[in-house]
CSV table of C-alpha atoms in Angstrom, one decimal:
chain,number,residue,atom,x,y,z
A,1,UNK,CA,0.0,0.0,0.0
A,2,UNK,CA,1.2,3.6,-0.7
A,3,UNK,CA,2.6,5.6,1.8
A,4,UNK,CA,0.2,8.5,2.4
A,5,UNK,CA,1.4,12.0,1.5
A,6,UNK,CA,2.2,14.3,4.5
A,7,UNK,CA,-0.8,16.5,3.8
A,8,UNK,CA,-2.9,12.7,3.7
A,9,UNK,CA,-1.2,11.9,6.9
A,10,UNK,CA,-1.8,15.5,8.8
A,11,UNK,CA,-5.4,15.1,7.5
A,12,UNK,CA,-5.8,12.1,8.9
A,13,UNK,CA,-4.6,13.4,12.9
A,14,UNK,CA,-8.0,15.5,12.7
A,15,UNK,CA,-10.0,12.2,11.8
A,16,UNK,CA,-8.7,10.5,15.0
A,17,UNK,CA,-11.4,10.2,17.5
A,18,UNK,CA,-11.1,11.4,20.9
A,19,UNK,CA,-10.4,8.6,24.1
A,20,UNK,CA,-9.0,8.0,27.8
A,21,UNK,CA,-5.4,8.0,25.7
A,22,UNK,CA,-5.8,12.0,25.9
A,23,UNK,CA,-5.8,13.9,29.1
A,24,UNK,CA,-7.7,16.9,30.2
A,25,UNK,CA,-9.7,16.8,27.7
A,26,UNK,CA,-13.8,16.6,27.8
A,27,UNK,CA,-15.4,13.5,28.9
A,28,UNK,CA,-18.2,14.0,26.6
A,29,UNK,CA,-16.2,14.3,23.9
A,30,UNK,CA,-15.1,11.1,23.5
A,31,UNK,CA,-16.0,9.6,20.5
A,32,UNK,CA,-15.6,13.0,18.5
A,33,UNK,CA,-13.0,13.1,16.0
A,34,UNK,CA,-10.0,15.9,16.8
A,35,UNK,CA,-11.5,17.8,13.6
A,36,UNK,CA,-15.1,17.9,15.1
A,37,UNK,CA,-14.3,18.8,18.6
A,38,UNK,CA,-11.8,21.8,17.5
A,39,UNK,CA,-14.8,22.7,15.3
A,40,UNK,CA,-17.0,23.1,18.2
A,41,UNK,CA,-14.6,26.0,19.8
A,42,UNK,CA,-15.0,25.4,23.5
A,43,UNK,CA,-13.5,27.1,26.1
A,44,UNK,CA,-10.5,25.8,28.0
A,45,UNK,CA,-12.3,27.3,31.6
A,46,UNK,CA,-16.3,26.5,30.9
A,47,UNK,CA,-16.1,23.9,28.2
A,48,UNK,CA,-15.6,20.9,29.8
A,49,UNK,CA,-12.2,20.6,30.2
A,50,UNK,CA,-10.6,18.5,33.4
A,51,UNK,CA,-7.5,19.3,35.1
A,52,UNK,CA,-4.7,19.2,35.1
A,53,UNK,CA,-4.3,20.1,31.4
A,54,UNK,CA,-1.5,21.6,29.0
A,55,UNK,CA,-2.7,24.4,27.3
A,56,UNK,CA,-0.7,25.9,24.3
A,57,UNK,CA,-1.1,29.9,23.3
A,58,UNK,CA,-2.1,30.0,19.9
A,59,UNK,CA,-1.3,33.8,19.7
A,60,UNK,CA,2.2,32.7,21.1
A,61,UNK,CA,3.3,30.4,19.1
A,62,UNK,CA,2.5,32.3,16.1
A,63,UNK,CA,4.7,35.0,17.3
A,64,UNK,CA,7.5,33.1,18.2
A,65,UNK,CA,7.4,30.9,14.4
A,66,UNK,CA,7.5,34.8,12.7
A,67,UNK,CA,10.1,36.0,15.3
A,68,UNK,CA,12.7,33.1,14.8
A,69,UNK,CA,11.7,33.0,11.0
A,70,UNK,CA,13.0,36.7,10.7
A,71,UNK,CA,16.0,36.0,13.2
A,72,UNK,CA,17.3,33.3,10.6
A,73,UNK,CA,16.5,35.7,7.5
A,74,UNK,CA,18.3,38.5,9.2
A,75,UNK,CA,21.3,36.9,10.1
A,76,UNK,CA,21.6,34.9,6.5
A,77,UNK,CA,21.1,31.4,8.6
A,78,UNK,CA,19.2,27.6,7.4
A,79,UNK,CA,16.7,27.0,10.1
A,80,UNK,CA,16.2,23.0,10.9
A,81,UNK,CA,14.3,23.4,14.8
A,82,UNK,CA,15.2,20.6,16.9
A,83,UNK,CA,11.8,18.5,16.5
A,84,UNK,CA,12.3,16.2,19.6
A,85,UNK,CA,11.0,19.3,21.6
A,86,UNK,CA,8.1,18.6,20.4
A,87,UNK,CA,7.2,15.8,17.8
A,88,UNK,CA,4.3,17.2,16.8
A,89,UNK,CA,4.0,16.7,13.0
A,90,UNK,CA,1.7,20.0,13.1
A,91,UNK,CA,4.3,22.0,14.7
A,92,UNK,CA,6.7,20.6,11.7
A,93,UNK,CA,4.8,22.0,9.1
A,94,UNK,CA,4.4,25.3,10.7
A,95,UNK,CA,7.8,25.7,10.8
A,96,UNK,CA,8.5,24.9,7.4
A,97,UNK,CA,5.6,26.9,6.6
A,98,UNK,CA,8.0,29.7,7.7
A,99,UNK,CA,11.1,28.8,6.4
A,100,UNK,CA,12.6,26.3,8.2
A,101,UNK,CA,15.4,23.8,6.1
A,102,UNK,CA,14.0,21.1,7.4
A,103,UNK,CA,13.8,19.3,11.2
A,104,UNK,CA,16.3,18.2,13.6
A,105,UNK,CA,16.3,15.4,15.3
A,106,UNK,CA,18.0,12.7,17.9
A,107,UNK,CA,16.9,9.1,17.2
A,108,UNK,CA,15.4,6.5,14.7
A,109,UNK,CA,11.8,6.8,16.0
A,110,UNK,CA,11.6,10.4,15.7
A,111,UNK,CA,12.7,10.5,12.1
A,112,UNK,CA,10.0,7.7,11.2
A,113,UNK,CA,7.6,10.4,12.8
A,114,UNK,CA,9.0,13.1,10.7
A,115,UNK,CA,9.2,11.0,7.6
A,116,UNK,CA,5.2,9.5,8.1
A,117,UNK,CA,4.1,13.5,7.7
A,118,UNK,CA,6.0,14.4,4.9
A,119,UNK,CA,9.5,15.6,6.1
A,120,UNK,CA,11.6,16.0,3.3
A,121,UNK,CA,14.9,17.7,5.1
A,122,UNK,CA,16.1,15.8,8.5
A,123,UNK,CA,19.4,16.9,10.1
A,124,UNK,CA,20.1,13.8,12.5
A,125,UNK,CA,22.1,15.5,15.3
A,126,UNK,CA,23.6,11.8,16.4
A,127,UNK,CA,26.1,9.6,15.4
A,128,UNK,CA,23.3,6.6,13.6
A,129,UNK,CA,25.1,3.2,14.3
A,130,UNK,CA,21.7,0.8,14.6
A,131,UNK,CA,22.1,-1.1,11.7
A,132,UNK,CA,18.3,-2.1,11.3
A,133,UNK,CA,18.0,1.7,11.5
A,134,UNK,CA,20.7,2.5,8.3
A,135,UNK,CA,18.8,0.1,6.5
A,136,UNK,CA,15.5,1.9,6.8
A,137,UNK,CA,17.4,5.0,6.0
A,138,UNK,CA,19.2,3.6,2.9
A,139,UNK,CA,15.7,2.5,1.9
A,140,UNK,CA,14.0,6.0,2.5
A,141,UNK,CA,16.9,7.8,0.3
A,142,UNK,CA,16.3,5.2,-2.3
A,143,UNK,CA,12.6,5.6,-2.4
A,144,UNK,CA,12.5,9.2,-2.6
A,145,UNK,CA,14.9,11.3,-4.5
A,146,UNK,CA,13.8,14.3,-3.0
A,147,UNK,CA,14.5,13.4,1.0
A,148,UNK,CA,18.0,14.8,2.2
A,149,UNK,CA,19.3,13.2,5.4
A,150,UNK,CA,22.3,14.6,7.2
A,151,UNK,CA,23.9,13.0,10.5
A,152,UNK,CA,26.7,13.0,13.0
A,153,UNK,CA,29.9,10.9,12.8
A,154,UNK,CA,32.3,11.1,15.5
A,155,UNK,CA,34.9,8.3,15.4
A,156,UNK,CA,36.3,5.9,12.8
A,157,UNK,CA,34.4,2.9,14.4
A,158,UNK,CA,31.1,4.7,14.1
A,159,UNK,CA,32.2,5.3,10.5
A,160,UNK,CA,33.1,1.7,9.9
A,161,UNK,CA,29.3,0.6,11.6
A,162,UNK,CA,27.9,2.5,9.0
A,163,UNK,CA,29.8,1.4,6.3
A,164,UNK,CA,29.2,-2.3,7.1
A,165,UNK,CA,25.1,-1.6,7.4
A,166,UNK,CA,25.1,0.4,4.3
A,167,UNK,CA,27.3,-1.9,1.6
A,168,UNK,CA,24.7,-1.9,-1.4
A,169,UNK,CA,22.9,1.4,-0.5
A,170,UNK,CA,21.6,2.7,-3.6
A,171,UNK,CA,22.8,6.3,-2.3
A,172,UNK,CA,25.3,7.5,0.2
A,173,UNK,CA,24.4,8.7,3.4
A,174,UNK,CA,25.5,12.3,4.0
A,175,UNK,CA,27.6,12.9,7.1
A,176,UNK,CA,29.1,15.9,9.4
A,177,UNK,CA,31.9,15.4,11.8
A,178,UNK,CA,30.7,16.7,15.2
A,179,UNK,CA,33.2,18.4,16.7
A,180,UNK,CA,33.0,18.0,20.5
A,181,UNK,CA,32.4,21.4,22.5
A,182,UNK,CA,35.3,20.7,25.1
A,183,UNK,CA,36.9,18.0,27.2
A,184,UNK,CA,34.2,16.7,29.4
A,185,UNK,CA,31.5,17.8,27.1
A,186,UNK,CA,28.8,15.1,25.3
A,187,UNK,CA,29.1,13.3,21.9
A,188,UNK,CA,31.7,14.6,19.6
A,189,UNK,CA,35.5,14.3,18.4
A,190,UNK,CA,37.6,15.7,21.0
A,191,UNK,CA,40.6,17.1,18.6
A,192,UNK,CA,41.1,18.4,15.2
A,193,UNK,CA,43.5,15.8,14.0
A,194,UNK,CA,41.1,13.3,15.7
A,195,UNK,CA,38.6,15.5,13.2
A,196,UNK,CA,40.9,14.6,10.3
A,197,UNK,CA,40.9,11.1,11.2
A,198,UNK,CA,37.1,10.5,10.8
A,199,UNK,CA,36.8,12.4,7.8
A,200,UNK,CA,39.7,10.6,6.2
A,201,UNK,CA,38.0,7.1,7.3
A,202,UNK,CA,34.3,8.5,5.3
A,203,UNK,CA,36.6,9.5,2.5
A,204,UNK,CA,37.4,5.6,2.5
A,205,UNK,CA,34.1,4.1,2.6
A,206,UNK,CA,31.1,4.2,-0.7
A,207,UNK,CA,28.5,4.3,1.7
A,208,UNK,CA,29.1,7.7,3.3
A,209,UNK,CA,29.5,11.3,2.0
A,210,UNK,CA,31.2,13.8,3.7
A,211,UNK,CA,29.2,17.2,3.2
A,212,UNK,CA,30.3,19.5,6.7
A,213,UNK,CA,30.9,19.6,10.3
A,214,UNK,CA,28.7,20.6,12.8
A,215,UNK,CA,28.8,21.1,16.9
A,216,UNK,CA,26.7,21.8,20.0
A,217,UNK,CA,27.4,25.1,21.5
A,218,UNK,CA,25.3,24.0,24.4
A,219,UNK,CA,27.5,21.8,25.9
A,220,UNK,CA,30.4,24.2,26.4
A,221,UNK,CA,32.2,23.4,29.7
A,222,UNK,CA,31.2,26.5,31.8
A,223,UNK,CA,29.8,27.9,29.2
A,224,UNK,CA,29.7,31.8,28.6
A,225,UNK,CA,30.0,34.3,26.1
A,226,UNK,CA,33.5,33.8,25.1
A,227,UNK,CA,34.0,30.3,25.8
A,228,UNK,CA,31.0,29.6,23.0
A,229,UNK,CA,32.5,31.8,20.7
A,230,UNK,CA,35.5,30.0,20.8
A,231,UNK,CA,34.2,26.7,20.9
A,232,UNK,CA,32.2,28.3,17.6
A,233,UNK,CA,35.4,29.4,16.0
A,234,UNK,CA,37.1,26.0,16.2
A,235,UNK,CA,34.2,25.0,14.4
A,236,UNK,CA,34.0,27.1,11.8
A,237,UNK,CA,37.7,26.9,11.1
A,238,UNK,CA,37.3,23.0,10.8
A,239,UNK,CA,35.7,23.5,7.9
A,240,UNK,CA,37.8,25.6,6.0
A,241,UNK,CA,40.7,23.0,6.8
A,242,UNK,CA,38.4,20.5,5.5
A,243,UNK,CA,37.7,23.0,2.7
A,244,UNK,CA,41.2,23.9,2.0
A,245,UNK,CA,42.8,20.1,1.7
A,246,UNK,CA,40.2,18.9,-0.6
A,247,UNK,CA,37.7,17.2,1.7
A,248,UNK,CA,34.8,18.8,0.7
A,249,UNK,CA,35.3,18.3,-3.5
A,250,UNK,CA,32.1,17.5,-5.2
A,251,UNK,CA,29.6,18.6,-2.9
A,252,UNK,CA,27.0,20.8,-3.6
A,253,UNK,CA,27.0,22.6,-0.2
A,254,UNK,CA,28.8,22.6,3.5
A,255,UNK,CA,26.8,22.2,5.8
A,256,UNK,CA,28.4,24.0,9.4
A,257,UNK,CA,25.2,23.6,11.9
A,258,UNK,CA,25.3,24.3,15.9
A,259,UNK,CA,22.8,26.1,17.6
A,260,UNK,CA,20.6,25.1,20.6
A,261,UNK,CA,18.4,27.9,21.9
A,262,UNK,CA,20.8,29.0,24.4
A,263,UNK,CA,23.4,31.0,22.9
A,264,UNK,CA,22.5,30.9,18.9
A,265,UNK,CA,22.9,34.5,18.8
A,266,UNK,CA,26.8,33.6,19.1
A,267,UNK,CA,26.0,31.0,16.4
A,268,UNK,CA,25.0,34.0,13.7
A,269,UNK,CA,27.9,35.8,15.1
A,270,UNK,CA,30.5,33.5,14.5
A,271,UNK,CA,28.9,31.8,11.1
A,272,UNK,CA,28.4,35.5,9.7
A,273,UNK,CA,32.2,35.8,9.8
A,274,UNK,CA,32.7,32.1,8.0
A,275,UNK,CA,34.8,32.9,5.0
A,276,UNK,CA,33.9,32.2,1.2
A,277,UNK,CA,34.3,28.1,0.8
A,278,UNK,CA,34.8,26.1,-2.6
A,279,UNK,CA,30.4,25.4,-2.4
A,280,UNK,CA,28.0,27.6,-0.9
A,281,UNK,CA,28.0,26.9,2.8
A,282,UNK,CA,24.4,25.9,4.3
A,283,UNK,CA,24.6,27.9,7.5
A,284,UNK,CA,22.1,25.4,9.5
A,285,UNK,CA,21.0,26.8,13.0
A,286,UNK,CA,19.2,24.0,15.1
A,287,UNK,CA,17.4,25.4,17.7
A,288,UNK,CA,14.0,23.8,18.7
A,289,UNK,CA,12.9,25.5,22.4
A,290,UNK,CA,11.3,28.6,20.4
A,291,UNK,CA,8.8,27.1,19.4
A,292,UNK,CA,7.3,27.6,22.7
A,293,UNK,CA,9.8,28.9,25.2
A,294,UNK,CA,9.1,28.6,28.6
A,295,UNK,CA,9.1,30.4,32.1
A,296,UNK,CA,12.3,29.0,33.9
A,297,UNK,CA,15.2,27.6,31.8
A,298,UNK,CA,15.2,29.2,28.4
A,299,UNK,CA,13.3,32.9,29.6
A,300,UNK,CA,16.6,33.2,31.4
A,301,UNK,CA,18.9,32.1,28.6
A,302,UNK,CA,17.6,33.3,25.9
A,303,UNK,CA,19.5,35.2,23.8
A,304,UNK,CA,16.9,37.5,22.9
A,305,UNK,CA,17.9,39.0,26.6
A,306,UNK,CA,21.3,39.6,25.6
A,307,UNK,CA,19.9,41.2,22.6
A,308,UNK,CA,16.9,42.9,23.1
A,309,UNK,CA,16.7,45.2,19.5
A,310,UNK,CA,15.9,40.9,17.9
A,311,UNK,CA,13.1,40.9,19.8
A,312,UNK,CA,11.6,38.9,22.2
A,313,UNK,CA,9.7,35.2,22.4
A,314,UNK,CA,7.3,34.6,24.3
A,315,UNK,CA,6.1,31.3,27.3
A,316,UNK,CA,3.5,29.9,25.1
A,317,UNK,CA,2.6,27.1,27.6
A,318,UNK,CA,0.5,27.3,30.6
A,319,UNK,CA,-0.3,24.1,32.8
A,320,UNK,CA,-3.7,24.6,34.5
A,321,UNK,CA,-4.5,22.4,37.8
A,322,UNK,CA,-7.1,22.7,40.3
A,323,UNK,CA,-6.5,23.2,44.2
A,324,UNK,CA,-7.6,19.8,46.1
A,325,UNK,CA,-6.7,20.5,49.3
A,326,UNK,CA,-5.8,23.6,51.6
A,327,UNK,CA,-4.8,22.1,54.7
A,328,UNK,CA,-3.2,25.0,56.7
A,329,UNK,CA,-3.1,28.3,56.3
A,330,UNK,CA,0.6,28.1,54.7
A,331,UNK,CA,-0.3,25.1,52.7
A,332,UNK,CA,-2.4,24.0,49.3
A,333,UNK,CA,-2.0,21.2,46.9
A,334,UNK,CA,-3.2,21.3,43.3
A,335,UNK,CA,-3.7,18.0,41.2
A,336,UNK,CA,-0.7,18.6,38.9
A,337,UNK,CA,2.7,16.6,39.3
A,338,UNK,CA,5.6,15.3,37.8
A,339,UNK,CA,3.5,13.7,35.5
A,340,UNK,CA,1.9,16.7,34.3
A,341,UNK,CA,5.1,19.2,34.4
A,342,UNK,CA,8.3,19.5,33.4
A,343,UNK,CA,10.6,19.6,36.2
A,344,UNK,CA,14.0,18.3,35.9
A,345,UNK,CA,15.4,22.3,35.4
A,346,UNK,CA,13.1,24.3,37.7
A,347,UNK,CA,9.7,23.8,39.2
A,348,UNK,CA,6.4,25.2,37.7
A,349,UNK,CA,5.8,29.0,38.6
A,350,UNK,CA,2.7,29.7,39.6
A,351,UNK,CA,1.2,32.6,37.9
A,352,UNK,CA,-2.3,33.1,37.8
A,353,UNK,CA,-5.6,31.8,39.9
A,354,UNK,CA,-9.1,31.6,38.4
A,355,UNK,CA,-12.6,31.4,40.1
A,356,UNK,CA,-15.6,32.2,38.9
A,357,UNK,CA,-14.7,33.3,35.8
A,358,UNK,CA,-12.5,35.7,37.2
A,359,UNK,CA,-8.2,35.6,36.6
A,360,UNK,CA,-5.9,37.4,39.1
A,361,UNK,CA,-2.2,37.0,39.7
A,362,UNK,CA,-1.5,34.1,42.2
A,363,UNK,CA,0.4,36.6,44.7
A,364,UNK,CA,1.9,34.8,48.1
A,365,UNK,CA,1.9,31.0,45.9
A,366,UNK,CA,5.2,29.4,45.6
A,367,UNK,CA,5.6,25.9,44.3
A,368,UNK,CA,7.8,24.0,46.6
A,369,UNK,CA,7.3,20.4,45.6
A,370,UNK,CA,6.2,17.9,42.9
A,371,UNK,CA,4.6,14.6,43.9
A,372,UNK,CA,4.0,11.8,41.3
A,373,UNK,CA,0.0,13.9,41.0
A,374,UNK,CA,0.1,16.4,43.1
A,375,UNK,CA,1.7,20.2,43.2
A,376,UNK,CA,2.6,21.4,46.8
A,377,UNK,CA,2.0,25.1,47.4
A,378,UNK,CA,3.7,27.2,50.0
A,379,UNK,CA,0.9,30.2,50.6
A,380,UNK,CA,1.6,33.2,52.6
A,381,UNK,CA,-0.8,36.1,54.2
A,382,UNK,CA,-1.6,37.3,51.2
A,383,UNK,CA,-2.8,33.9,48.9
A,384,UNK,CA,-6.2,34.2,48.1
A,385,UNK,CA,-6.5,30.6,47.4
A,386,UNK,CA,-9.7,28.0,48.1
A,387,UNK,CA,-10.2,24.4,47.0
A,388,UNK,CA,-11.7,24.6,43.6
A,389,UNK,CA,-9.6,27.0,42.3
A,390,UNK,CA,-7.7,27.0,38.9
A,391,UNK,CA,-3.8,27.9,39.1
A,392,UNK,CA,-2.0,28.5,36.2
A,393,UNK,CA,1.4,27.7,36.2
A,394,UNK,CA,4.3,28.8,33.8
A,395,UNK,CA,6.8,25.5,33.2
A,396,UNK,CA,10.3,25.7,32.4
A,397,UNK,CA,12.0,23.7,29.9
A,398,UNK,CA,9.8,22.7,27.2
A,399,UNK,CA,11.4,19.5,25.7
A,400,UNK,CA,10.1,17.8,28.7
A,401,UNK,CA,6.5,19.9,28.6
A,402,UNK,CA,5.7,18.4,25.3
A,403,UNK,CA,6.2,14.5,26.3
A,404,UNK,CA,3.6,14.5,28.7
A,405,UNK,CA,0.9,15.2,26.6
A,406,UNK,CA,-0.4,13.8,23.7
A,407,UNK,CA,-3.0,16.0,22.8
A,408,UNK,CA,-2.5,20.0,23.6
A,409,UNK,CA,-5.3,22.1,23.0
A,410,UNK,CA,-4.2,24.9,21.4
A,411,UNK,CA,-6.2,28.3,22.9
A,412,UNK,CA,-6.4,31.7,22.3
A,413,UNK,CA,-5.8,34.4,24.6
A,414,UNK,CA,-9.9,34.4,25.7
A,415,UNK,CA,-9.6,30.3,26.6
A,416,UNK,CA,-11.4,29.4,23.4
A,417,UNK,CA,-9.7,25.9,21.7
A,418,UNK,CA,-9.3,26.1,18.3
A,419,UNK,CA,-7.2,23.3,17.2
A,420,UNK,CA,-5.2,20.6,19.4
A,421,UNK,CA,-1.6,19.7,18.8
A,422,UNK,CA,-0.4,15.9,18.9
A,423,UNK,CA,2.7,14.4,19.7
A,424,UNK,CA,4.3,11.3,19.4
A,425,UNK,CA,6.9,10.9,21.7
């Protein structure tokens, strides 16, 4: 049977009917399809909705999907967003929709997510040594001329595991040395000549193609300003060696990619000053938290603070729970935990408190805790706070926001749900 198209496939995530699988959402819904609930426009506060339950701005994320499609136009950059923030096929085409490459991603299963919906462009940010997995990649790049696949390699074993999975590939797999950000750091080739090395072992090998190099920034030892640009320069200057000795002849393009969503205004910075190449170099920025920021870890971070004249993104996620239990005057707990909420960078904020239709700022309410279901709540003299409420709670880091829900409902500013968001994590 034919593979759907990604337009079939995205057509058919509305035709899914709502069940238990999907939290927070109506009980008498179930049994709608996603298409005829998000048809009926309810609102988040009176429409049914049971909490806890992940709420995505839909004015938000528009806002940050212009604001980062601009950045990358400014600044002369490819955009491929890191898609295991999300993976939401939705949220994929979106981005595309405004201008991203393609999609980033870490493992097999997420690129047979992106590839189901119609991803044409996937930048593998991971050395790929699963042989069961090269083979369905050889078989995708042999199927369709049009897909581009890019990944990691960063040591002449990894290169040789390839190889061996790959003999009788009808095309070559294209690869980037990574280029590790620092003793101590993650994945990546600690040394230039150790650089040389693995590029001289693809140069060896049918199966492989050596188009770039490509880092994480990120994972810079005690990482500030200067130490990322560094770390950036090395990078950049890999490839022109590569360039200069020949190791680059017959490609098309170089790809030089970093960028998390940390410090990727050092990224255009140091790729802006990457000299003229023998091909046109595909300056490929990968960060993925944009899409909708957060309240903790990125709102701090963000390099849109260092650089206010960019612009500014915006926390498109709120996690709404209800107050089940005010013990003490110093005490509440709300029906949200840790498997609701991120919270392996900081604890959800509390920001707002509804009741009775009205929303006020949840002054004297400190998270203090995460249970398994439960949110603990410190409250001081001047917490207005009852059982029944609704809190609304800002969440920090969203790559571990978007896992724990597989269904968002995706509302504007006045609560009314006009499409919902899956994810396939």
């Amino acid at each position: 049977m034919p593979r759907a198209t990604g337009t079939e496939a995205l057509a058919r995530l509305a035709e899914e009917r709502v069940d238990h699988r999907f939290k927070g959402l109506p009980p008498d819904a179930e049994g709608l399809t996603v298409a005829e609930l998000a048809a009926q426009r309810r609102n988040l506060f009176t429409g049914g909705f049971t909490t806890p339950v992940l709420a995505l701005s839909a004015e938000r994320l528009e806002h940050n999907l212009a604001l980062m499609e601009t950045y990358a136009e400014r600044h002369g950059l490819a955009f491929a967003p890191h898609g295991k923030t999300s993976m939401a096929p939705r949220l994929f085409q979106r981005q595309i929709e405004h201008g991203a490459w393609g999609i980033t991603l870490a493992v097999p299963h997420q690129v047979w997510v992106a590839r189901a919906f119609g991803v044409e462009r996937i930048f593998l940010a991971n050395e790929l040594v699963d042989p069961a997995a090269l083979r369905r990649v050889a078989d995708e790049l042999a199927a369709d001329p049009d897909f581009r696949f890019v990944c990691y390699v960063d040591s002449v074993r990894g290169v040789g595991l390839m190889d061996a999975a790959l003999r009788g590939a009808a095309r070559p797999v294209d690869v980037v040395v990574e280029l590790a950000a620092g003793e101590g750091a993650r994945t990546g080739v600690r040394t230039e000549a150790e650089c040389a090395a693995v590029a001289d072992a693809v140069a060896a090998v049918p199966t492989l193609r050596l188009v770039g190099v490509a880092g994480y920034e990120g994972e810079v030892p005690r990482a500030d300003t200067a130490r990322v640009t560094a770390y950036l320069r090395r990078l950049t200057a890999l490839a022109a060696d590569f360039d200069k000795s020949g190791r680059f002849a017959g490609v098309d393009e170089i790809v030089v990619s970093a960028g998390g969503s940390a410090w990727f205004d050092a990224v255009a910075d140091v790729f802006a000053e990457i000299p003229e190449l023998s091909a046109p170099v595909l300056k490929l920025l990968r960060s993925g938290a944009y899409v909708s920021h957060d309240d903790g870890h990125y709102r701090r971070l963000t390099p849109f603070a260092r650089v206010p004249q960019e612009g500014a993104l915006e926390p498109a996620f709120r996690l709404w729970a209800q107050v089940v239990s005010r013990p003490s005057p110093e005490q509440a707990f709300a029906n949200a935990g840790k498997r609701d909420a991120a919270h392996d960078l900081d604890l959800p904020e509390a920001q707002v408190v509804r009741r009775d239709g009205a929303e006020r700022p949840a002054d004297g309410v400190t998270v203090t805790g995460l249970s398994d279901q439960h949110a603990w709540l410190r409250t001081t003299g001047e917490a207005d706070l009852e059982v029944g409420d609704w809190v609304g709670f800002g969440l920090s880091h969203p790559c571990t926001s978007f896992d724990k829900w597989q269904l968002i409902p995706l509302a504007e500013a006045d609560g009314t749900v006009v499409d919902y968001i899956r994810t396939f994590f």
